[in-house]
PDB file of C-alpha atoms in Angstrom:
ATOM      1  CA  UNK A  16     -61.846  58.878  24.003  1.00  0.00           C
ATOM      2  CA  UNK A  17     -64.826  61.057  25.191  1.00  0.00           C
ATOM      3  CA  UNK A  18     -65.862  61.418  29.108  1.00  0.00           C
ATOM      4  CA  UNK A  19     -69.055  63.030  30.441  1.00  0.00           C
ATOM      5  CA  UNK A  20     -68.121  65.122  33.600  1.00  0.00           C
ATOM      6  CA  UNK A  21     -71.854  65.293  35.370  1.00  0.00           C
ATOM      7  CA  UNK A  22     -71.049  67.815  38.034  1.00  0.00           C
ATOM      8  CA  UNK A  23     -73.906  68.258  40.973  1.00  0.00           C
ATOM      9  CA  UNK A  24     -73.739  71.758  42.773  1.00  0.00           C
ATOM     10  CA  UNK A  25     -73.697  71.784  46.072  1.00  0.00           C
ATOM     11  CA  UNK A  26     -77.169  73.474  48.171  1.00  0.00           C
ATOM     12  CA  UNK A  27     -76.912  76.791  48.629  1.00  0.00           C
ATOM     13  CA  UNK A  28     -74.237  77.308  46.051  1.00  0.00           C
ATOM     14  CA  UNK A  29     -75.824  79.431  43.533  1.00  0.00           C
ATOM     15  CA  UNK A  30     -73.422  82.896  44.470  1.00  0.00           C
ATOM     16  CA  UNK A  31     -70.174  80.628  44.167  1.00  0.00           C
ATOM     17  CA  UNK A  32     -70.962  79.988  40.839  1.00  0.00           C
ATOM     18  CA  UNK A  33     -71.908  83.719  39.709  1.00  0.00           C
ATOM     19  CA  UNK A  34     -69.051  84.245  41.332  1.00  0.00           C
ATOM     20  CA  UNK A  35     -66.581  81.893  39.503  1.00  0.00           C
ATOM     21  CA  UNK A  36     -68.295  82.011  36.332  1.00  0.00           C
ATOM     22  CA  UNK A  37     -65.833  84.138  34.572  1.00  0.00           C
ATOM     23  CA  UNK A  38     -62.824  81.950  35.577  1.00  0.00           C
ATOM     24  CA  UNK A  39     -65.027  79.041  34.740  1.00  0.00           C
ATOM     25  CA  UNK A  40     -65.883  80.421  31.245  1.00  0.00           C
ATOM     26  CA  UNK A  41     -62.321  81.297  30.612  1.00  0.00           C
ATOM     27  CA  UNK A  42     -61.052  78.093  31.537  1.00  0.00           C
ATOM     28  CA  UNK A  43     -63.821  75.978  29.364  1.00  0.00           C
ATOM     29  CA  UNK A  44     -63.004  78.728  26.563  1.00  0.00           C
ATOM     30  CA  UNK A  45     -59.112  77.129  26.389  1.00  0.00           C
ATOM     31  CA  UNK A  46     -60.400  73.741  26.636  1.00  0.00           C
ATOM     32  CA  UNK A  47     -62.688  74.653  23.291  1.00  0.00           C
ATOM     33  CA  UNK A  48     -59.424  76.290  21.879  1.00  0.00           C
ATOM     34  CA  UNK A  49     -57.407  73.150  22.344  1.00  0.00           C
ATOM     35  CA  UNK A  50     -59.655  70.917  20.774  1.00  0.00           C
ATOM     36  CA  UNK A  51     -60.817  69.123  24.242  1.00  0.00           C
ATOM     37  CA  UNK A  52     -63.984  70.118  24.912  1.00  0.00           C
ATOM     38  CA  UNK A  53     -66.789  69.110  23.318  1.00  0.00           C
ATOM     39  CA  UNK A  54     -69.995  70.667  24.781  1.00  0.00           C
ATOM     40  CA  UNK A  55     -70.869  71.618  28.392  1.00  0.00           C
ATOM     41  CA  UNK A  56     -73.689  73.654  29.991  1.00  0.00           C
ATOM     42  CA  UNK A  57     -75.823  73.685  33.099  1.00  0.00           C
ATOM     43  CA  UNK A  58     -78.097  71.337  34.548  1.00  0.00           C
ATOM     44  CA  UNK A  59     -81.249  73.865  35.504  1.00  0.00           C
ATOM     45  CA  UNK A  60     -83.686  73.386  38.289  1.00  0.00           C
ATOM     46  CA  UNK A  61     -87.600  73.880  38.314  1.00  0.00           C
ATOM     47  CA  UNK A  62     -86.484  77.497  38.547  1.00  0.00           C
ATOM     48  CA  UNK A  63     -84.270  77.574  35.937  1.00  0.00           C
ATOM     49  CA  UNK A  64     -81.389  78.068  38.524  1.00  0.00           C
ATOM     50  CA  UNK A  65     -78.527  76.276  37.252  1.00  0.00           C
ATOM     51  CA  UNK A  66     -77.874  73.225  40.097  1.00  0.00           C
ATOM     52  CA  UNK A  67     -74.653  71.570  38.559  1.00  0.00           C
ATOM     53  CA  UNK A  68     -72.459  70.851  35.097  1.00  0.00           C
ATOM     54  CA  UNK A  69     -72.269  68.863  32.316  1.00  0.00           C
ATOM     55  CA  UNK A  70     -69.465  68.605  30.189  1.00  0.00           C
ATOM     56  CA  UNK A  71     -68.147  66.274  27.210  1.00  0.00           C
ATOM     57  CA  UNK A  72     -64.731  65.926  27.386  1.00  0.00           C
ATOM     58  CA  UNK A  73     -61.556  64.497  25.325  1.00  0.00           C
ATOM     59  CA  UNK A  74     -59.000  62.708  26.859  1.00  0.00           C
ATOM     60  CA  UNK A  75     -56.766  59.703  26.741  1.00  0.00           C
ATOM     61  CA  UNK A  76     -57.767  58.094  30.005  1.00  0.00           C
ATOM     62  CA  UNK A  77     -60.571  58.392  33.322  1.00  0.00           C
ATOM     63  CA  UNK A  78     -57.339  59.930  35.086  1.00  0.00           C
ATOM     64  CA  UNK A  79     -57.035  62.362  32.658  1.00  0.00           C
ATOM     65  CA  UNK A  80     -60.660  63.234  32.437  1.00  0.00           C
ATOM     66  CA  UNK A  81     -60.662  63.279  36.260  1.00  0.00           C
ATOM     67  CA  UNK A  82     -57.538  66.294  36.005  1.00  0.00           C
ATOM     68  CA  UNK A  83     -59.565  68.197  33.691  1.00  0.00           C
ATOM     69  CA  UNK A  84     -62.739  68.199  35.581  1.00  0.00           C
ATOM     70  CA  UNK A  85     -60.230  68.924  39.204  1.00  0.00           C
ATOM     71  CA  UNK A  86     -58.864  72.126  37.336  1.00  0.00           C
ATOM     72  CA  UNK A  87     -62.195  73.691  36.470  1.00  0.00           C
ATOM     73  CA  UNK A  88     -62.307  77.077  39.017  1.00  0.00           C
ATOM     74  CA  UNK A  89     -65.753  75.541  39.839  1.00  0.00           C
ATOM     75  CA  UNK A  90     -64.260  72.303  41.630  1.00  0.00           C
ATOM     76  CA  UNK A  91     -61.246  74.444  42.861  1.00  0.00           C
ATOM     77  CA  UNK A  92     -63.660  76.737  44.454  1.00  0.00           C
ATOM     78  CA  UNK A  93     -65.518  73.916  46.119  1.00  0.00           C
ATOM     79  CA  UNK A  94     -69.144  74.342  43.906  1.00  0.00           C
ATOM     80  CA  UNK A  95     -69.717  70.714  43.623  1.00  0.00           C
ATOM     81  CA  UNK A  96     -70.543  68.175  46.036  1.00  0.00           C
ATOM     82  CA  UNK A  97     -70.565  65.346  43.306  1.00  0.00           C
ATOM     83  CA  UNK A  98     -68.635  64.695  40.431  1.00  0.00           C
ATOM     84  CA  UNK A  99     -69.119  61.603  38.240  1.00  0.00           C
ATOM     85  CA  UNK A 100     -67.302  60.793  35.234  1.00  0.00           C
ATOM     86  CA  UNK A 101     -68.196  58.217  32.713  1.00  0.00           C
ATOM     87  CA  UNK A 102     -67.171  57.139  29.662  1.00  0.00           C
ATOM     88  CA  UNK A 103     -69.270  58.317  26.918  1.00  0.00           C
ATOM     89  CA  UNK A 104     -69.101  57.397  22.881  1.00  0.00           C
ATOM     90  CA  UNK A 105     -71.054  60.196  21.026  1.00  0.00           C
ATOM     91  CA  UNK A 106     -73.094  58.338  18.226  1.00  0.00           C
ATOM     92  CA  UNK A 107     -75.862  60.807  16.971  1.00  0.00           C
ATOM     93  CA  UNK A 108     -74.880  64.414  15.819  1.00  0.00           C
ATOM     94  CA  UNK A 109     -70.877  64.069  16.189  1.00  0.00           C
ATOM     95  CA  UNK A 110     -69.642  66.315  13.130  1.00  0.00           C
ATOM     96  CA  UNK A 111     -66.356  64.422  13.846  1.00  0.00           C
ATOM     97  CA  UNK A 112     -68.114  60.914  12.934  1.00  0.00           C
TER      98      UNK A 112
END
């Protein structure tokens, strides 16, 4: 099953993410390797800033999802002051459909 993790930063947060970024990358980087993540990215302002995440994830259940998205170094470091996850069923462009 597929979750979107929509991840809003919190104000003022833009140096805790440069700062995190490589553990952030690294950590997404072993998702990819393991087959659980699908596609993630920033959400950009009007100032092409980036203001939160998105990510597509695999997992068996929302409580799994929910671990995944509570291990990023972004949530550990406290970046986000919202994080929803939803199901999600990818329909268009899936190259595993």
């Amino acid at each position: 099953m597929l979750f979107a993790l929509l991840c809003t930063d919190k104000p003022g947060g833009l140096q805790l993410r440069l700062d995190t970024r490589p553990d952030h990358l690294a950590y997404l980087n072993d998702l990819n390797a393991k087959g659980i993540l699908k596609i993630a990215g920033p959400f950009l302002g009007e100032d092409g800033k980036p203001t939160g995440t998105m990510a597509i994830v695999k997992a068996e259940t929302l409580e799994e999802a929910k671990a995944i998205s509570e291990a990023d170094p972004y949530a550990k470091a406290g970046l986000f002051s919202n994080v929803e996850i939803k199901a999600y069923n990818w329909v268009i462009n899936n190259p595993e459909a």
